[in-house]
Short mmCIF file of C-alpha atoms and ligand atoms in Angstrom, two decimals:
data_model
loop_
_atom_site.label_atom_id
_atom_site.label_comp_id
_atom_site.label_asym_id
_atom_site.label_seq_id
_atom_site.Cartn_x
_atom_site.Cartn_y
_atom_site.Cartn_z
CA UNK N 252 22.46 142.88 62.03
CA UNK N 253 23.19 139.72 60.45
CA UNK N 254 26.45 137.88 61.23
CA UNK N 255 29.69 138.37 59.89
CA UNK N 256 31.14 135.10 58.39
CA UNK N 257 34.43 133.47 58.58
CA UNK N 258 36.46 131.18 56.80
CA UNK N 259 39.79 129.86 58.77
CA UNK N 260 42.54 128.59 56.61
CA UNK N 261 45.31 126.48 58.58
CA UNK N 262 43.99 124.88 62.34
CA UNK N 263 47.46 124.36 63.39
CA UNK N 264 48.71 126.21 66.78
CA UNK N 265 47.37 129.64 66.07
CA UNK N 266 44.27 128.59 63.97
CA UNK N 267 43.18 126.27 66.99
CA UNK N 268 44.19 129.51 69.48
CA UNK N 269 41.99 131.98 67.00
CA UNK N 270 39.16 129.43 66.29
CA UNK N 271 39.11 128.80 70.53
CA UNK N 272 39.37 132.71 70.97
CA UNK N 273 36.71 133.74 68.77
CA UNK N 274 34.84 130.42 70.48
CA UNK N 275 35.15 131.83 74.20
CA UNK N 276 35.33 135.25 73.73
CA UNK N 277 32.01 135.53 71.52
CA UNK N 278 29.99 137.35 73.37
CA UNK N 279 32.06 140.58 74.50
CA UNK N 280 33.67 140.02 70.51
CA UNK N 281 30.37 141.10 69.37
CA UNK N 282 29.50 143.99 71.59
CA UNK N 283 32.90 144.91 70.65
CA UNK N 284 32.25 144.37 66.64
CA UNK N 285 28.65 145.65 66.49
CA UNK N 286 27.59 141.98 65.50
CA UNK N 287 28.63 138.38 65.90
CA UNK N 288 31.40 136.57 64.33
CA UNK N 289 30.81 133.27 63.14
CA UNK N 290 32.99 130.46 62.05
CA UNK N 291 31.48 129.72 58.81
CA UNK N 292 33.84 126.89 57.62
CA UNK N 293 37.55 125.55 58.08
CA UNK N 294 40.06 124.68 55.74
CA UNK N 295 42.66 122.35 57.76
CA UNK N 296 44.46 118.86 56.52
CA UNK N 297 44.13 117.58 60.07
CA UNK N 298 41.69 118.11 63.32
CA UNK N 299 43.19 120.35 65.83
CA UNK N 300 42.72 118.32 69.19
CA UNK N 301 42.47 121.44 71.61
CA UNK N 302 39.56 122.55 69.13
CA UNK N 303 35.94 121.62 69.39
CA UNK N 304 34.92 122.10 65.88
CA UNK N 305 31.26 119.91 66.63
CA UNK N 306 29.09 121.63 63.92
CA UNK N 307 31.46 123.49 61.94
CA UNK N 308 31.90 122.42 58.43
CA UNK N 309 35.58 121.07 58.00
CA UNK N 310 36.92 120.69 54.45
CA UNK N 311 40.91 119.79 53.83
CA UNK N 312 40.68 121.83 50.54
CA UNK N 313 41.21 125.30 51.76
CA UNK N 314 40.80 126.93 47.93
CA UNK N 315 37.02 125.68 48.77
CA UNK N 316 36.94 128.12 51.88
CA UNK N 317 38.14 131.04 50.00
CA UNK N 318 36.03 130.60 47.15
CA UNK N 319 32.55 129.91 49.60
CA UNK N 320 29.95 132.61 48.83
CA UNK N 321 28.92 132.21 52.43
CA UNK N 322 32.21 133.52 53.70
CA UNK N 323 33.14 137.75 54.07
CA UNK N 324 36.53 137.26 55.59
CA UNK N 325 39.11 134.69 54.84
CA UNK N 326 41.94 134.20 58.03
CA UNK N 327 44.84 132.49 56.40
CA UNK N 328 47.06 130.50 58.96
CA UNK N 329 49.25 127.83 57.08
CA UNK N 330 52.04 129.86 56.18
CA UNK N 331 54.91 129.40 53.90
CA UNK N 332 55.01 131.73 50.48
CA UNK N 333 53.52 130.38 47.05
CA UNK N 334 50.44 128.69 48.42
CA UNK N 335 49.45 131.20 50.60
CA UNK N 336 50.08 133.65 48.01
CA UNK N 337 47.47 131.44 45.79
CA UNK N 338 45.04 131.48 48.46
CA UNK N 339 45.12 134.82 49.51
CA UNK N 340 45.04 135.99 45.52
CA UNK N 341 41.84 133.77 45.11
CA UNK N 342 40.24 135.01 48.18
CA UNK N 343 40.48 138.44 46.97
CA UNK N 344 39.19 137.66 43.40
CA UNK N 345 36.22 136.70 44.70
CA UNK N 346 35.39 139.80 47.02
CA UNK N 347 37.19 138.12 50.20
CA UNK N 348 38.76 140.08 53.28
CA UNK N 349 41.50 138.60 54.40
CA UNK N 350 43.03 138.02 58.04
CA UNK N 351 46.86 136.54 57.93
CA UNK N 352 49.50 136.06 60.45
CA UNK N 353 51.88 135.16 57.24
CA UNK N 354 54.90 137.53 57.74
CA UNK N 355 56.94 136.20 55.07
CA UNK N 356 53.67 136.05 53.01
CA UNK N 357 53.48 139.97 53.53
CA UNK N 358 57.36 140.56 53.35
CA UNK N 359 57.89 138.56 49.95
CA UNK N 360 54.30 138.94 47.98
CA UNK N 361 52.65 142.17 49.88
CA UNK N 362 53.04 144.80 47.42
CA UNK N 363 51.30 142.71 44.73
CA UNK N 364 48.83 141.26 47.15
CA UNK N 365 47.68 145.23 48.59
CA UNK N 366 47.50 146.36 44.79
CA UNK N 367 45.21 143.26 44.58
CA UNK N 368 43.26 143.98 47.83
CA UNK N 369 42.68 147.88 47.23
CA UNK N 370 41.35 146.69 43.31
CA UNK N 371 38.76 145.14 44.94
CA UNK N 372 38.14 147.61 47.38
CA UNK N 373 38.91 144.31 50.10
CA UNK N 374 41.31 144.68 53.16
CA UNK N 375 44.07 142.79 54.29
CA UNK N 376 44.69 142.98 57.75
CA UNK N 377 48.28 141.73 59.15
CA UNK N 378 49.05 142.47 62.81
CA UNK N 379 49.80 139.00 63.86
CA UNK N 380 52.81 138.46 61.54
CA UNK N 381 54.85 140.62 63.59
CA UNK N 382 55.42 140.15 67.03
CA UNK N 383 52.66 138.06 67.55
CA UNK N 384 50.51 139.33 70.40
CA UNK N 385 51.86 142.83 70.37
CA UNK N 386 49.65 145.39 68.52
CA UNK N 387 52.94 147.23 67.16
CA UNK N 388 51.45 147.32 63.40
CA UNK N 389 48.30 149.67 65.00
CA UNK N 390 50.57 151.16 67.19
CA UNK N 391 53.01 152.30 64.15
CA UNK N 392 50.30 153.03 61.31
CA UNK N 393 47.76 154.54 63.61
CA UNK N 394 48.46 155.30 66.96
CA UNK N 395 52.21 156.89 65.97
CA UNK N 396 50.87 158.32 62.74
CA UNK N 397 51.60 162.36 63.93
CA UNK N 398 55.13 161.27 63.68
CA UNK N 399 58.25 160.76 61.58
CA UNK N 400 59.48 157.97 62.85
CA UNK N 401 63.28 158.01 63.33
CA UNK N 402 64.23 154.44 63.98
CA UNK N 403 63.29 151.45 65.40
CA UNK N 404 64.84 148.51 66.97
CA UNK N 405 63.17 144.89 68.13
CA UNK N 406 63.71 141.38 69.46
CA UNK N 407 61.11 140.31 66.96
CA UNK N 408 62.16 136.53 66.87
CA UNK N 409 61.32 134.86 69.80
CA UNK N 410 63.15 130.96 69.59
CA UNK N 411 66.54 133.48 68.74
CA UNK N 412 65.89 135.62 71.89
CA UNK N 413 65.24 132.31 74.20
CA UNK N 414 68.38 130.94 72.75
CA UNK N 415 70.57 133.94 73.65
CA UNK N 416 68.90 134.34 76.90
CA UNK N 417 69.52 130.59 77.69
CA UNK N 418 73.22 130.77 76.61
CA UNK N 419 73.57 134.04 78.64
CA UNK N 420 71.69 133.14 81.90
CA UNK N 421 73.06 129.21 81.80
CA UNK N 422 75.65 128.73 79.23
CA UNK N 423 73.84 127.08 77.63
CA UNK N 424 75.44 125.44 74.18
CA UNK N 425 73.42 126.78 70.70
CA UNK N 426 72.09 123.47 69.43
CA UNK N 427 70.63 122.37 72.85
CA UNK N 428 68.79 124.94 73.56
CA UNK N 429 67.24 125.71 69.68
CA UNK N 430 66.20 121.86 70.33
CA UNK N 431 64.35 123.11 73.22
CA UNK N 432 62.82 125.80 71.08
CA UNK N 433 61.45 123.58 68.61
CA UNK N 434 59.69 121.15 71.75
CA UNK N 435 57.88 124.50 72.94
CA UNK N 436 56.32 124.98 69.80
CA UNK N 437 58.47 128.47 68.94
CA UNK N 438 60.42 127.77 66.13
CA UNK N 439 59.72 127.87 62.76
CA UNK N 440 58.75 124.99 60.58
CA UNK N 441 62.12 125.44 59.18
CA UNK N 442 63.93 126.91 62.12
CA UNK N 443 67.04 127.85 59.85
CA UNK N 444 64.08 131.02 59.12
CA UNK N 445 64.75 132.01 63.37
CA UNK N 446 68.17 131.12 63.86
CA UNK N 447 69.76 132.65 60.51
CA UNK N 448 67.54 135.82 60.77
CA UNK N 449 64.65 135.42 57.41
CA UNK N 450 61.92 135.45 59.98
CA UNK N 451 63.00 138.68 61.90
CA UNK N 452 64.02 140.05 58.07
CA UNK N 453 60.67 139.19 57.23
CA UNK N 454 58.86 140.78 60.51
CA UNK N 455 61.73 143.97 60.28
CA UNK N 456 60.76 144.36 56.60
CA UNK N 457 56.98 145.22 57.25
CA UNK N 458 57.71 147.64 60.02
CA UNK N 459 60.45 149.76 57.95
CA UNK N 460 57.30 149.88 55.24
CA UNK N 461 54.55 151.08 57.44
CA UNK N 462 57.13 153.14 59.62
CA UNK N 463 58.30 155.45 56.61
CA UNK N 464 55.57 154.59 54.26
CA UNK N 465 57.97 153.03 51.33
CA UNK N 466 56.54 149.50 49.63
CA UNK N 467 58.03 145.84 50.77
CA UNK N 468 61.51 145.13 50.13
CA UNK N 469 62.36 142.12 51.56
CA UNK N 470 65.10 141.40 49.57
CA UNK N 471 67.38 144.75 50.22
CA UNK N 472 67.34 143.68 54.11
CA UNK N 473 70.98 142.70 55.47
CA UNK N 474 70.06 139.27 57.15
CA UNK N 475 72.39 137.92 59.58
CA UNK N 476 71.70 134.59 62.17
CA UNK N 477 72.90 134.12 65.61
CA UNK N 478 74.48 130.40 64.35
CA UNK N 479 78.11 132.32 65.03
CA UNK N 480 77.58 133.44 68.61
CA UNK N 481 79.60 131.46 70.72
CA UNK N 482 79.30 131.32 74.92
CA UNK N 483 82.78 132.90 74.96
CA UNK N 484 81.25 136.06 72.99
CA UNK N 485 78.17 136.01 75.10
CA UNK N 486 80.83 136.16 78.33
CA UNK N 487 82.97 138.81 76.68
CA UNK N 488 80.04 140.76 75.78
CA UNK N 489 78.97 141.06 79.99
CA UNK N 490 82.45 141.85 80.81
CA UNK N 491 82.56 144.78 78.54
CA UNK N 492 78.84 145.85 80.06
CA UNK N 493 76.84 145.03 77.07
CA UNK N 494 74.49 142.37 75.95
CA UNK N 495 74.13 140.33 72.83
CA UNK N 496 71.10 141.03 71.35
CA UNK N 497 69.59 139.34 67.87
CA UNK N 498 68.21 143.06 66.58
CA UNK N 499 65.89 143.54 64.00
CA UNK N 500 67.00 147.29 63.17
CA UNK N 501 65.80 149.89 60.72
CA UNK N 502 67.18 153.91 60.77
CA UNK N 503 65.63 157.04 58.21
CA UNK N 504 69.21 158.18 57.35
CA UNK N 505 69.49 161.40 54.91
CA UNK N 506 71.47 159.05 52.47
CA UNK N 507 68.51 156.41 52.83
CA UNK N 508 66.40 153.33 54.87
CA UNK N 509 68.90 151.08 56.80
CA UNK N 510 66.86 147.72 56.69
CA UNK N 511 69.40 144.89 58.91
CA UNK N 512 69.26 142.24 61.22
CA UNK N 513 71.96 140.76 62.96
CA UNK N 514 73.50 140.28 66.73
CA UNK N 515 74.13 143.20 68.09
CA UNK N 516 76.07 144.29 71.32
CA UNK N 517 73.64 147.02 73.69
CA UNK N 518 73.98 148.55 76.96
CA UNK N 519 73.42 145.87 79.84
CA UNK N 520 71.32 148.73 80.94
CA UNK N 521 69.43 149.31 77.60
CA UNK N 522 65.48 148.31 77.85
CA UNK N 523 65.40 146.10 75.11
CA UNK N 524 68.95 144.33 76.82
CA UNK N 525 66.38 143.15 79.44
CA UNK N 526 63.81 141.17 77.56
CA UNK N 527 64.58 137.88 77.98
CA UNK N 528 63.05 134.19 77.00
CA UNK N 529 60.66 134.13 73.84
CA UNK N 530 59.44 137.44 74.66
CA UNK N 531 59.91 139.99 71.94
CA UNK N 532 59.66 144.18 72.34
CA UNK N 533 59.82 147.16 69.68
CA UNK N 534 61.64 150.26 70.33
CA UNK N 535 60.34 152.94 67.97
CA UNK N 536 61.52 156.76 67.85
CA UNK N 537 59.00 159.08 66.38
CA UNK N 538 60.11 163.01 66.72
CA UNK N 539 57.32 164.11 68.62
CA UNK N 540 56.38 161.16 70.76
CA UNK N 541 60.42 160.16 71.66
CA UNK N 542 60.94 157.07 72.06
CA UNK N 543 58.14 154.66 73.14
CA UNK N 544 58.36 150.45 73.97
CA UNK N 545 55.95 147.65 72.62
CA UNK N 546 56.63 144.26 75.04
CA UNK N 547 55.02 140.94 74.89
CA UNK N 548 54.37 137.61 73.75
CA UNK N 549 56.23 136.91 70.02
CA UNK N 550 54.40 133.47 69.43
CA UNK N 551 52.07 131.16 70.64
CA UNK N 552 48.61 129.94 70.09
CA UNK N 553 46.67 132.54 71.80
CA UNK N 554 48.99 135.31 72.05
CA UNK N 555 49.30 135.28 68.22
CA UNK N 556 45.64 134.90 68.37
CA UNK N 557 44.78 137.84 70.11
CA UNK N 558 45.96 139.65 67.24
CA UNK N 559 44.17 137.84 64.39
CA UNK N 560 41.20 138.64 66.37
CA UNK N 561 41.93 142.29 66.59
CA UNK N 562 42.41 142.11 62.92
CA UNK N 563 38.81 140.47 62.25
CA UNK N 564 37.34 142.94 64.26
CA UNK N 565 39.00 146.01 62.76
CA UNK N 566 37.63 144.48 59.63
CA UNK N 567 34.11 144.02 60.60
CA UNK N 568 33.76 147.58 62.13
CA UNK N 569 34.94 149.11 58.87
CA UNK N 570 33.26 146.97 56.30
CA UNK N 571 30.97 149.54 54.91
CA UNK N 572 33.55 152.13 54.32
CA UNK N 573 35.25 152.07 50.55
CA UNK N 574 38.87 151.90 50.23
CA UNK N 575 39.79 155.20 50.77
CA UNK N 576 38.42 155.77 53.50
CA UNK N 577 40.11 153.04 55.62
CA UNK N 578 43.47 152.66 57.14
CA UNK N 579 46.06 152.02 54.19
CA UNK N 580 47.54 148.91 53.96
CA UNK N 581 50.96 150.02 54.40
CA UNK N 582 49.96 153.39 56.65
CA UNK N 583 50.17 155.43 53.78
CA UNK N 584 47.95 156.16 50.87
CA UNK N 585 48.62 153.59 47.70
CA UNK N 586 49.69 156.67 45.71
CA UNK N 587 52.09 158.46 48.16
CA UNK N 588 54.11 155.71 49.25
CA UNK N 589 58.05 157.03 49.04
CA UNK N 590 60.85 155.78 46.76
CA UNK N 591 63.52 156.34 49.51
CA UNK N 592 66.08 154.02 48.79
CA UNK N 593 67.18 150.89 51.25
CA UNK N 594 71.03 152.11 52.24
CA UNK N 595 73.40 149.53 51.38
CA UNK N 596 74.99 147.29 54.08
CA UNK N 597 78.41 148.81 53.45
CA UNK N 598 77.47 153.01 53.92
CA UNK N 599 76.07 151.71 57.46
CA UNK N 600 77.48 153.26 60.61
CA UNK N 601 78.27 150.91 63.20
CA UNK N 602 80.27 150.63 66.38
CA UNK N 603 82.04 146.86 66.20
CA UNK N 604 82.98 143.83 69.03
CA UNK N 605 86.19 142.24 67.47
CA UNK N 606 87.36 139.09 68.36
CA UNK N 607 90.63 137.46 66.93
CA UNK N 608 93.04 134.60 67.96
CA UNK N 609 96.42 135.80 67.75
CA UNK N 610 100.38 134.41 68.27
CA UNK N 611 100.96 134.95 71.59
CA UNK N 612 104.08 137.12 70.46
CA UNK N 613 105.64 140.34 70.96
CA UNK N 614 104.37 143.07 68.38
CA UNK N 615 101.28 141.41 67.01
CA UNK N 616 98.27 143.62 68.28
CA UNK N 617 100.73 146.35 67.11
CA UNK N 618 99.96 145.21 64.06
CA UNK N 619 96.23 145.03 64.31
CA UNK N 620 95.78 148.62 65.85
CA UNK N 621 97.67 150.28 63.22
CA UNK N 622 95.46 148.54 60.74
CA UNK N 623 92.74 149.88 62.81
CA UNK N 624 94.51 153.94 63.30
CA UNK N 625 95.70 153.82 59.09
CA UNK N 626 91.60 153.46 58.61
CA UNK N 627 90.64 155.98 60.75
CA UNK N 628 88.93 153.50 62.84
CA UNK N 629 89.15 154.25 66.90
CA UNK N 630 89.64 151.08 69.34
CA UNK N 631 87.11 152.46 72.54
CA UNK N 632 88.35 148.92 74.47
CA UNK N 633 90.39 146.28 74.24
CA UNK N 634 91.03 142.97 76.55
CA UNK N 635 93.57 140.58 75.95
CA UNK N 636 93.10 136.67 77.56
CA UNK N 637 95.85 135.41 79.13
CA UNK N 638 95.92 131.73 78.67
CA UNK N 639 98.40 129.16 78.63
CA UNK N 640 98.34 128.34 75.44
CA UNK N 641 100.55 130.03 72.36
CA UNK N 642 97.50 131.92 70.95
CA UNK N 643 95.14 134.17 73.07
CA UNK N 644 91.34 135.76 72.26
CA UNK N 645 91.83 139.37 72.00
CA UNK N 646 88.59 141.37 71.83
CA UNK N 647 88.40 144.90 70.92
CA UNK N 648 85.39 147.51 70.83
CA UNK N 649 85.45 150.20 67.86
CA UNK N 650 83.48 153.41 67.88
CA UNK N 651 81.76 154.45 64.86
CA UNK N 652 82.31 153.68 61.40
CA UNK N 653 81.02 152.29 57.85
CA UNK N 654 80.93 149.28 57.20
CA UNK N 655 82.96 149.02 53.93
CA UNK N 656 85.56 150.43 55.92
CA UNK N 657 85.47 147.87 58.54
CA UNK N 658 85.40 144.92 56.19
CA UNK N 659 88.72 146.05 54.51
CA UNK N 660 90.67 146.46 58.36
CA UNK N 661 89.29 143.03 58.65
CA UNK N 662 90.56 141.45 55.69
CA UNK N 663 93.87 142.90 56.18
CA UNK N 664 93.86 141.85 60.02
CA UNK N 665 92.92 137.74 58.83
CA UNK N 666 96.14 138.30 56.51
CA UNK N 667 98.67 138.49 58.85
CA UNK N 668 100.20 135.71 59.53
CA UNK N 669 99.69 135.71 63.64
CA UNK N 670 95.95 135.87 63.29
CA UNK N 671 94.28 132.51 63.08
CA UNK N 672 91.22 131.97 61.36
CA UNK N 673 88.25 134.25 61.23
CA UNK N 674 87.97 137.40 63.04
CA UNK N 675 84.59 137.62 64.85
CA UNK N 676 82.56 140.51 64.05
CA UNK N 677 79.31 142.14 66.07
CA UNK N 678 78.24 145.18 65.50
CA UNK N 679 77.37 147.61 68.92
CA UNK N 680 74.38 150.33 68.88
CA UNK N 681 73.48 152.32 72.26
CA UNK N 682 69.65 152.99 71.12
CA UNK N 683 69.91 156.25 72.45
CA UNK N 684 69.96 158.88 69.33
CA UNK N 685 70.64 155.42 67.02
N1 LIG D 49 59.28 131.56 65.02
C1 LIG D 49 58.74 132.82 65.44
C2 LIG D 49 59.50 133.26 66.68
C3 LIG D 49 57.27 132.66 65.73
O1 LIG D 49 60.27 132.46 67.24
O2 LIG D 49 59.36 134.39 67.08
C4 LIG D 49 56.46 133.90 65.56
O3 LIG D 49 56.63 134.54 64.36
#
């Protein structure tokens, strides 16, 4: 059977990992595929150094790959929104599959880029932009697909998980170790996308879709950042027996889809407490299958690769078959997605960590706690720090309660006058029923 040809877009760290993977791996690719994969062209600005490219035709105007009549599938590494959007668009109009690893590509543009994709009868294949090496996108829209998935929970941004871990482990301060991040290669281009939450909102935002089969709404996901989480929180956090966590989180509620990410206190002895580094894992809860747990490599050249691969060859073994009669885009069938609504950030249900600086004076957590009891909200712990000083860190854990509520018992706790500054709030989840 004649080759299948491909055009790579982008030979930066996980076009040089897929280009070097498809290199090595050629032979057992095609026995896999049913015929060989060949890198017809690359579209790249610069030379990737770990690459030998020696015969490969190299052009720096990637709109030239997607438009080559040589080429059947187009893999589009660079990244970033508008341009990728334009490429991806173009490589459809002219009868292109495409490979990406471009989660906020997907998150921000996928609805109108699958309504493109299925016009053409072309697929769009997407398992690298979430989680990198771990299949959780074929795990979710084929190998869960008996299920109704209940929930699911994930460290799905690797550079925020390392920095955690590092403040945890070491005590680390924030800006050192995100420094470190960005030498490994981890971060972002813009690393205010890992540390303030977009990319996990981004990765959190395609799961939720193929999960309860609803389109891409991006912009209904709470996004929070780990910038706030001081060392003293991450200490408090042990001492209480729970772990800080930056949680990409998404729950079918009968009201409708909670879509959030933010840190998040869990059980020390919770699974996903114990993945540490830039590794990333997926909790999902389906009814029949329980819960079940994705782990591995978030980022890198060839973990990232592995799945771009996988992608390329789930396109080549299905390119015969018409649109309808291949895995949907987003799990479900175009016309049967649902219109359950995203659940605002204030009707969520949360347990809460509290931390305040009050007056070291007689009466003032009296003051907080009926705050707390007028709103019906119940304190489950509370640890006061005796220091030397003539204002101490009191922490508190909450059990269960909206959000909207919460915010009010906060404002009215930052208004008296014996509580300085902010008060410092994480939400707590067990993972157990969610
Ligand atoms: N910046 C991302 C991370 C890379 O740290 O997980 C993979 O999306």
């Amino acid at each position: 059977m004649k080759p299948v040809k491909v055009g790579i877009c982008g030979l930066g760290t996980v076009g040089g990992g897929t280009f070097n993977v498809l290199m090595r791996n050629a032979e057992e690719i095609a026995r896999r595929a049913g015929r060989r994969i060949v890198v017809e062209q690359i579209g790249a600005r610069r030379e990737n150094p770990a690459c030998d490219t020696t015969g490969i035709q190299i052009t720096n105007d990637i709109f030239a790959v997607a438009t080559n009549p040589e080429i059947d599938i187009i893999v589009e590494l660079i990244g970033g929104y508008e341009t990728a959007r334009d490429l991806v668009l173009t490589a459809i109009e002219n009868g292109k599959h495409v490979v990406t690893a471009n989660k906020a590509l997907i998150a921000v543009h996928g609805n109108e880029i699958f309504a493109a994709a299925q016009n053409k009868n072309v697929m769009v294949a997407f398992e690298a932009s979430v989680a990198g090496g771990i299949p959780i996108v074929k795990a979710i829209r084929e190998g869960l697909s008996a299920n109704r998935i209940n929930w699911l929970a994930g460290i799905i941004n690797g550079t925020g998980n390392y920095i955690m871990s590092e403040m945890r482990e070491k005590g680390r301060a924030f800006d050192d170790v995100l420094a470190e991040a960005q030498e490994l290669g981890y971060a972002e281009a813009d690393p205010t996308f890992d540390v303030e939450g977009i990319d996990a909102a981004h990765k959190l935002t395609i799961l939720a879709s193929i999960a309860y089969g609803v389109p891409l709404q991006f912009e209904k996901a709470y996004t929070e950042g780990i910038s706030k989480i001081t060392t003293e929180d991450v200490q408090y956090a042990e001492e209480l027996g729970y772990r800080i966590k930056h949680l990409g989180l998404t729950r079918r509620t009968p009201e409708g889809i909670e879509l959030r990410v933010h840190p998040t206190l869990i059980p020390q002895a919770a699974l996903l407490a114990n993945v540490n580094g830039v590794m990333n894992a997926v909790m999902v809860d389906g009814d029949a299958v329980g819960q079940t747990l994705y782990y591995g490599s978030g980022a890198g050249a060839e973990p990232t690769a592995s799945a771009v691969v996988a992608d390329i060859i789930d396109v080549v073994r299905t390119l015969t078959a018409d649109r309808d009669n291949r895995v949907p885009h987003l799990a479900f069938h175009p016309g049967q997605l649902s219109e359950l609504p995203m659940l605002p950030m204030d009707d969520v249900v949360t347990g809460y960590y509290l931390r305040l600086q009050a007056v070291e004076r007689p009466g003032v957590l009296a003051h907080v706690t009926r705050i707390l009891g007028d709103k019906g909200i119940n304190i489950e712990a509370i640890i006061q720090k005796q220091t030397c000083e003539a204002q101490v860190p009191v922490i508190m854990l909450t059990q269960r309660i909206a959000e909207s509520v919460m915010n009010d018992a906060i404002r009215e706790i930052e208004a008296l006058p014996d509580i300085l500054g902010e008060v410092i709030r994480i939400r707590v989840e067990h993972l157990t029923g969610c």
